[in-house]
Amino acid sequence: MPQGTLPTSLPADNTPKTYSGTKLVTYILAVGATGIVPPTTLTNVAAVAAAANTLTLRAAADTFIPSGSTLTFGTAQVITTADVTATAAGAAVAIQPAATPIAANATATYTNLLEVPVAEESNPTLTDQEETINVHGRITPIRVVNGKDMTATIRTLGGIDDPVVKRLITRGMSISPNNRERIIWLYPDGFALLATVNIGAPTRQAAAGNSQRVQVSANLSGGLFWANLNDPTPIWEAVNGN
C-alpha cells in the first residue's frame, strides 16, 4: 500500500552528558565557590530568540551563578558570560549568543557541583608521610614529616565538547597556580573527600572502537578534608598530621 511522507517535525531529544560509569562520583566545584549549591531549578522568564545574548533567570531562592556556567533548557544550552544572582524577581544575565530559541518558562537545573562525566577511573589515594624506625621487628613512626599526602588519577570517556572535560584539559595545560581545582569525591557508602589539587597535563588515549579517553593526575596542593554523610549533621574534618 502507498506510504505517506515522514513527519517534518522532529521530537526534541538529548543525550545526557553528565553521568558516571562508576559508583564513586567525582565533582569539580564551580570557580569561586564558597559553598555547595544543591540542584536548583532556574526559570527563563521571557522567550529568548536565537543569537540573543541575554536572558532573565528566576529562582525560588537567591542563587549565585558564576560566569562560564553551562545551563541546559531542554535541548538548548547557553553559557553565561557574567556572574549573576538569580532571584525570585528575576535577574538579567549575559550569555554567549544562543544557538537556538528558548521558550518562556523553560527550566534548567543548576548546581556548582560539576560531575566528571563517564568517570572510568577516579582513585584518590592517601599516604602517610612519616619517618619510621624498626623497633623489635615492627615499623614504628617516630616523626611526622609532611602529615598526609594524596594523589589521584582521573580518567574520563567524555570528550572536549563536554564543559567539565574541557576545563580539566585547560587546567592541565596550565602551570601552577593556574592549574588548581577543588574536587570532591563521593563514595556510595557516604564517605566524601574534598581536596584542593593541581591538575596534571592531560593524556589523550584511544582504544578499540574509536572510544576516547582523557586522563589527568590530581595532586594535593592545598587543604584536604573528609566528611561522613551518614552523620546527622555532616561537617568537613581537616586531614592533617595531628
PDB file of N, CA and C in Angstrom, residues 12-13 21 26 52 77 81 139 144 148 176 179 190 192 198 210 228 239:
ATOM      1  N   ALA A  12      11.842  16.582  20.272  1.00  0.00           N
ATOM      2  CA  ALA A  12      13.049  17.027  20.977  1.00  0.00           C
ATOM      3  C   ALA A  12      13.692  15.851  21.693  1.00  0.00           C
ATOM      4  N   ASP A  13      15.016  15.773  21.646  1.00  0.00           N
ATOM      5  CA  ASP A  13      15.733  14.689  22.302  1.00  0.00           C
ATOM      6  C   ASP A  13      17.126  15.179  22.638  1.00  0.00           C
ATOM      7  N   GLY A  21      30.257   6.396  35.179  1.00  0.00           N
ATOM      8  CA  GLY A  21      30.435   4.987  34.873  1.00  0.00           C
ATOM      9  C   GLY A  21      30.886   4.185  36.076  1.00  0.00           C
ATOM     10  N   THR A  26      32.782  11.808  41.006  1.00  0.00           N
ATOM     11  CA  THR A  26      33.802  12.849  41.134  1.00  0.00           C
ATOM     12  C   THR A  26      33.227  14.177  40.658  1.00  0.00           C
ATOM     13  N   ALA A  52      20.401  35.629  20.579  1.00  0.00           N
ATOM     14  CA  ALA A  52      20.288  36.608  21.665  1.00  0.00           C
ATOM     15  C   ALA A  52      21.446  36.428  22.644  1.00  0.00           C
ATOM     16  N   GLN A  77      21.325  24.762  25.044  1.00  0.00           N
ATOM     17  CA  GLN A  77      22.345  25.091  26.034  1.00  0.00           C
ATOM     18  C   GLN A  77      22.813  26.524  25.849  1.00  0.00           C
ATOM     19  N   THR A  81      28.235  34.593  30.496  1.00  0.00           N
ATOM     20  CA  THR A  81      29.482  35.340  30.310  1.00  0.00           C
ATOM     21  C   THR A  81      29.682  36.387  31.397  1.00  0.00           C
ATOM     22  N   ILE A 139      57.752  -1.805  62.343  1.00  0.00           N
ATOM     23  CA  ILE A 139      57.959  -0.454  61.838  1.00  0.00           C
ATOM     24  C   ILE A 139      57.139   0.516  62.675  1.00  0.00           C
ATOM     25  N   VAL A 144      56.291  12.823  62.249  1.00  0.00           N
ATOM     26  CA  VAL A 144      55.527  13.160  61.058  1.00  0.00           C
ATOM     27  C   VAL A 144      56.326  14.198  60.260  1.00  0.00           C
ATOM     28  N   LYS A 148      49.793  14.018  55.885  1.00  0.00           N
ATOM     29  CA  LYS A 148      49.125  13.168  54.904  1.00  0.00           C
ATOM     30  C   LYS A 148      49.262  13.773  53.511  1.00  0.00           C
ATOM     31  N   SER A 176      51.143  25.830  37.563  1.00  0.00           N
ATOM     32  CA  SER A 176      50.687  26.271  38.874  1.00  0.00           C
ATOM     33  C   SER A 176      50.925  27.771  39.033  1.00  0.00           C
ATOM     34  N   ASN A 179      46.574  25.861  37.427  1.00  0.00           N
ATOM     35  CA  ASN A 179      46.025  24.517  37.210  1.00  0.00           C
ATOM     36  C   ASN A 179      45.302  23.986  38.447  1.00  0.00           C
ATOM     37  N   GLY A 190      28.784   6.922  51.646  1.00  0.00           N
ATOM     38  CA  GLY A 190      28.617   8.198  52.338  1.00  0.00           C
ATOM     39  C   GLY A 190      29.916   8.891  52.702  1.00  0.00           C
ATOM     40  N   ALA A 192      33.020  11.161  51.954  1.00  0.00           N
ATOM     41  CA  ALA A 192      33.295  12.225  50.991  1.00  0.00           C
ATOM     42  C   ALA A 192      34.675  12.807  51.263  1.00  0.00           C
ATOM     43  N   ASN A 198      46.410  20.239  42.186  1.00  0.00           N
ATOM     44  CA  ASN A 198      46.941  20.690  40.905  1.00  0.00           C
ATOM     45  C   ASN A 198      46.625  19.624  39.866  1.00  0.00           C
ATOM     46  N   ASN A 210      37.267   3.153  18.542  1.00  0.00           N
ATOM     47  CA  ASN A 210      37.428   4.609  18.448  1.00  0.00           C
ATOM     48  C   ASN A 210      36.925   5.353  19.684  1.00  0.00           C
ATOM     49  N   ASN A 228      31.564  12.468  56.732  1.00  0.00           N
ATOM     50  CA  ASN A 228      30.715  11.275  56.769  1.00  0.00           C
ATOM     51  C   ASN A 228      29.272  11.733  56.568  1.00  0.00           C
ATOM     52  N   VAL A 239      42.071  16.968  57.302  1.00  0.00           N
ATOM     53  CA  VAL A 239      43.023  15.851  57.333  1.00  0.00           C
ATOM     54  C   VAL A 239      44.419  16.461  57.483  1.00  0.00           C
TER      55      VAL A 239
END
